[in-house]
Amino acid sequence: MSMQPWWQVAVPHRDIREGKISDFAADLNSILKGEASIEYVDAGIFFQRTHVTKGLKNIIRDVLLSLSGKERSKIIQIQTPFGGGKTHALVALYHLAKHGEQVLRSEEVRKLLEEAGLNGIPKMNLAVFVGTVPDPLKGKTPWGEIAEQLGLYELVEEHDKRRITPGREIIEEIIERRKPLLILIDELAEYTVKAREFEDQIFAFCQELTEAIKASKQCALVCTLPSSAPYGERGERVLSQLQRIFGRMQVIYTPVEGEELYQILRKRLFEDLGEKRIRKLVARKYFDLYQKLGEEVPHDVCEPHYRERIEKAYPFHPELIDILFERWGSIPTFQRTRGVLRLLAEVVSDLYVRQYPSPLIQPAHINLGNPKIRRMFIEHIGEVFESVIASDIVGSAAKAARMDRAMGTEYSRFNIATGLATSIFFYSFSGGERRGVTTQRLRIALLREEIPPPIIGDALRRLEDELWFLHHDEKNDLYYFSNVVSLNRVIVDKEEIIREEEIEKEIRRRVERIAGKDFEVFIWPKSTSDVPDSRKLKLIILSPDMMAGTEKARKFVQEMIDRYSEGFRVCKNTLIFLLVDPNEYEGLEGMTRRFLALNAIKTDKDAMKRLTDEDKSRVVQKLKDANASLWTKILSTYRYMAKASKDGFKEFNLGIPTLGERPDLAKRVKEYLKDQEALLNKISPKVLLEKAFAKEDERKSVDEIWEAFLKFPGLPMLESESVLKNAVVQGVKNGIFGLLIDEKIKYLEDISPADITGDAIIVRKETAQKMKEEELREVKEKPRGPEERPEEAGLEGPGPLIPIRGPVRRYSVRATIPWDKLSDVVRGVFRPLSREGVQISLEVKIDAKSERGIDRNILENVVKETLKQIGASILEEEEE
């Protein structure tokens, strides 16, 4: 069963739904004058929205029993932190005294009277002194104000005007004439601090008053004192003295304790909390989530009692209340109960209007974009944090908000980054040294059933990398915001002074480092002459200004395939190009800029001195991470490959490199080509015939075939010439074709790759069979002469060769040879002579004629260029 959003279950009070929120300031003086909001002035509404805590119940019971005469007179001190519910307790007593009939409508009050053994609220006189109202110089003194309210001012008029406390007899007379009597004194410490001129008289009055009430019947004095002193050292002394006076005979009560705060908040802010079963379901679902997370969340949220806390705090998450009460409540200017009420009323109103879809109100849901809510924080921590919030957390330019927009529709609705940043901000302040939040507790601040837990870690890392005022104490795993810029801002400042040429130089340096050695590598060539027209396989890594898909890159690649220097390129099928993905290059630039900035910070002694120890450690770690990440980023940036094809060239997408693997560029390209069967480390003899022989071809030299694989893009690339030779070995052995070596046919027999020379000729199977048969027949029929070399007939001889004539010291021949028989001349003339170790010189005369004329392009860019490349010395040259 899915959980409903809290606003579909609980109903806030009307004023909160409509955004007409009071400040929850229980100003006793305004209530006395009838000027406060109706929730305080109207006794019925006041008790309807008041949760009678254990402390408040004890105060009311003691007062009523004292005034009814069933118990001795009581002096009660209410002591809590600032805003901790003191005045609210006095207001409750005020309504009991003044509006008893209305108060009796409260079921809780009727139950309290029954438990105390009282039939009703006893009649009583009431005097109230609020120390923040009268002027210490011109206004009435505490004794003057109390006497006047009781109609006995004449007894103390002279004492009041002269700022001298009346004696005990007068005070006892006032008490005796007006009992049952309830005296309420609020903000006495603040008044005394201001009344410097007669503070001793105030102390004396308090001494006399407490003793007189203690000695009388049917009286009660309730006084509030703060737990911490106002106004510094003087305030400390005043508070200490008042506590000493009242402490001799008082009963001290704290109106709000522990989890009672949940009930107070719920009653003050909501008119209906919905069905109990829904609250139980929500509590169980959240608790089950924490059980599953185990050690990823704080230990206390996995205790069985925490499920009850969730139910009691509904629709608030207990964590939200705890932070407000324990951390923000410890800030001197933040009134605990009142401040929490004011803030939460605005939060509830904001979320109710926006209908934020969450079963509970968690810390991550506080909308710092709401000016009213934001100001409630800023007024206690300083205006400087306005810019911190605008920079990092909420607003059109805030980095966390930008991250959420970039997360995509699946997760952007959860506002993960903004929620985490808001939560961290929420945990970053207190009245003491305590600040910051662990990753464990951040999960509590944000996670609910539909949010995947792993996203927290990923989002935190991104926040840590991008936010300017976020700090991370890695030793204690504490995240917190500060008005001091973090390392991220220092990095950004350094990044701004990194020049483009520095980035380009660093990228080239890294490309050189990870280029690899599986091919002959050429990095960022500028012209076709930078890449030789050799037989080696070549990886050409283009510069970023020639990105994949651009016209500039297309022209350069095609020109490199077609031309070498000023001539035509012959070995077109040896070229492999790597091009930059335009969608990735900006990221590579950014990462390189970040690396250079971090390196600049690390080597800048002054900059390092200004960093905290934790940021110094982060610089080192970030530099290490950036260095490692650049390898993978370069691989993913150079993800497009191109190679020559029959009609130009073809581009391939290498894809994103596998996470964790760090191959070099050449190895990545090589593996891709092999997967696509565009680069072969072996080729079958049958495929070799299919690829290299046309239907009409009966024979071809190994050199011709090897050159074909180098020249023609329609053929696959071979890793090396040995791939071809190994295929020839297998083809001969298996009878796929035959091989002529020095006019001897090899067929259906083992040969070694070392025996295969470039002038060896591959012949088709049928021809090889005929040649083999003919050879064997000749051997059988031919008589063996004494001068015959047996091994040349394929037979073993009994002894050394017997030469026909003596050796020749020089052999020179001039002959006319058909041009298409040149390979035969190389095989049958040059190679045998070369094996004899002789020095050979060759002078070629080429006489080319054509009635229609020779193409000038062919002549210049092919013929002459080839002669140039082979190092020919031109002795004579004519053109007609």
Coordinates of N, CA and C in Angstrom, one line a residue, residues 13 49 158 164 249 275 286 290 304 393 400 404 431 459 526 529 541 548 675 679 691 703 724 763 767 825 828:
H13 N -4.5 24.3 10.4 CA -5.5 25.3 10.8 C -5.7 26.2 9.7
R49 N -6.1 24.8 21.2 CA -4.8 24.7 20.5 C -3.6 24.4 21.4
E158 N 3.7 55.9 47.9 CA 4.9 56.6 48.2 C 6.2 55.7 47.9
I164 N 11.3 52.5 46.4 CA 11.8 51.8 47.6 C 10.8 50.7 47.9
M249 N 12.7 28.7 48.3 CA 11.3 28.2 48.7 C 10.5 27.9 47.5
E275 N -6.5 9.8 10.0 CA -6.7 8.5 10.6 C -5.4 8.0 11.2
Y286 N 8.6 4.1 6.9 CA 9.9 4.7 7.1 C 10.8 3.9 7.9
Y290 N 14.6 2.2 7.1 CA 15.8 2.4 7.9 C 16.4 1.0 8.3
P304 N 13.5 0.2 17.9 CA 12.0 0.1 17.8 C 11.3 1.4 18.2
I393 N 22.4 27.0 -3.2 CA 21.2 26.1 -2.8 C 20.0 26.4 -3.6
A400 N 23.1 23.9 -6.8 CA 22.3 22.7 -6.5 C 21.1 22.6 -7.4
D404 N 20.0 19.7 -10.2 CA 18.7 19.0 -10.2 C 18.1 19.1 -11.6
G431 N 24.0 27.1 18.6 CA 24.5 28.1 19.6 C 25.9 27.7 20.1
A459 N 25.1 12.2 -5.5 CA 24.8 13.7 -5.5 C 25.7 14.4 -4.5
K526 N 49.6 18.2 -39.7 CA 49.1 19.4 -40.3 C 48.9 19.3 -41.8
S529 N 52.1 15.4 -46.0 CA 53.5 15.0 -46.0 C 54.0 14.6 -44.6
I541 N 46.1 10.4 -35.4 CA 45.2 11.1 -34.4 C 45.1 12.6 -34.7
A548 N 35.1 15.2 -35.5 CA 34.2 14.3 -36.4 C 33.0 15.0 -36.8
D675 N 37.3 -6.7 -34.0 CA 35.9 -7.1 -33.8 C 35.1 -6.9 -35.0
L679 N 40.4 -5.7 -39.5 CA 41.9 -5.9 -39.3 C 42.0 -7.4 -38.9
K691 N 39.7 -12.7 -52.1 CA 40.0 -11.3 -52.0 C 41.0 -10.9 -53.0
D703 N 54.2 -10.6 -53.6 CA 54.4 -9.1 -53.5 C 53.1 -8.4 -54.0
L724 N 49.8 -12.8 -44.2 CA 49.7 -13.3 -45.6 C 50.5 -14.6 -45.8
V763 N 49.7 -19.9 -57.5 CA 48.9 -20.4 -58.7 C 47.7 -21.1 -58.2
T767 N 46.1 -25.4 -61.8 CA 47.4 -25.2 -62.4 C 48.5 -25.9 -61.6
V825 N 61.8 -10.9 -64.2 CA 63.2 -10.5 -64.2 C 63.7 -10.5 -62.8
G828 N 63.8 -14.2 -61.5 CA 64.7 -15.1 -62.2 C 66.1 -14.6 -62.4

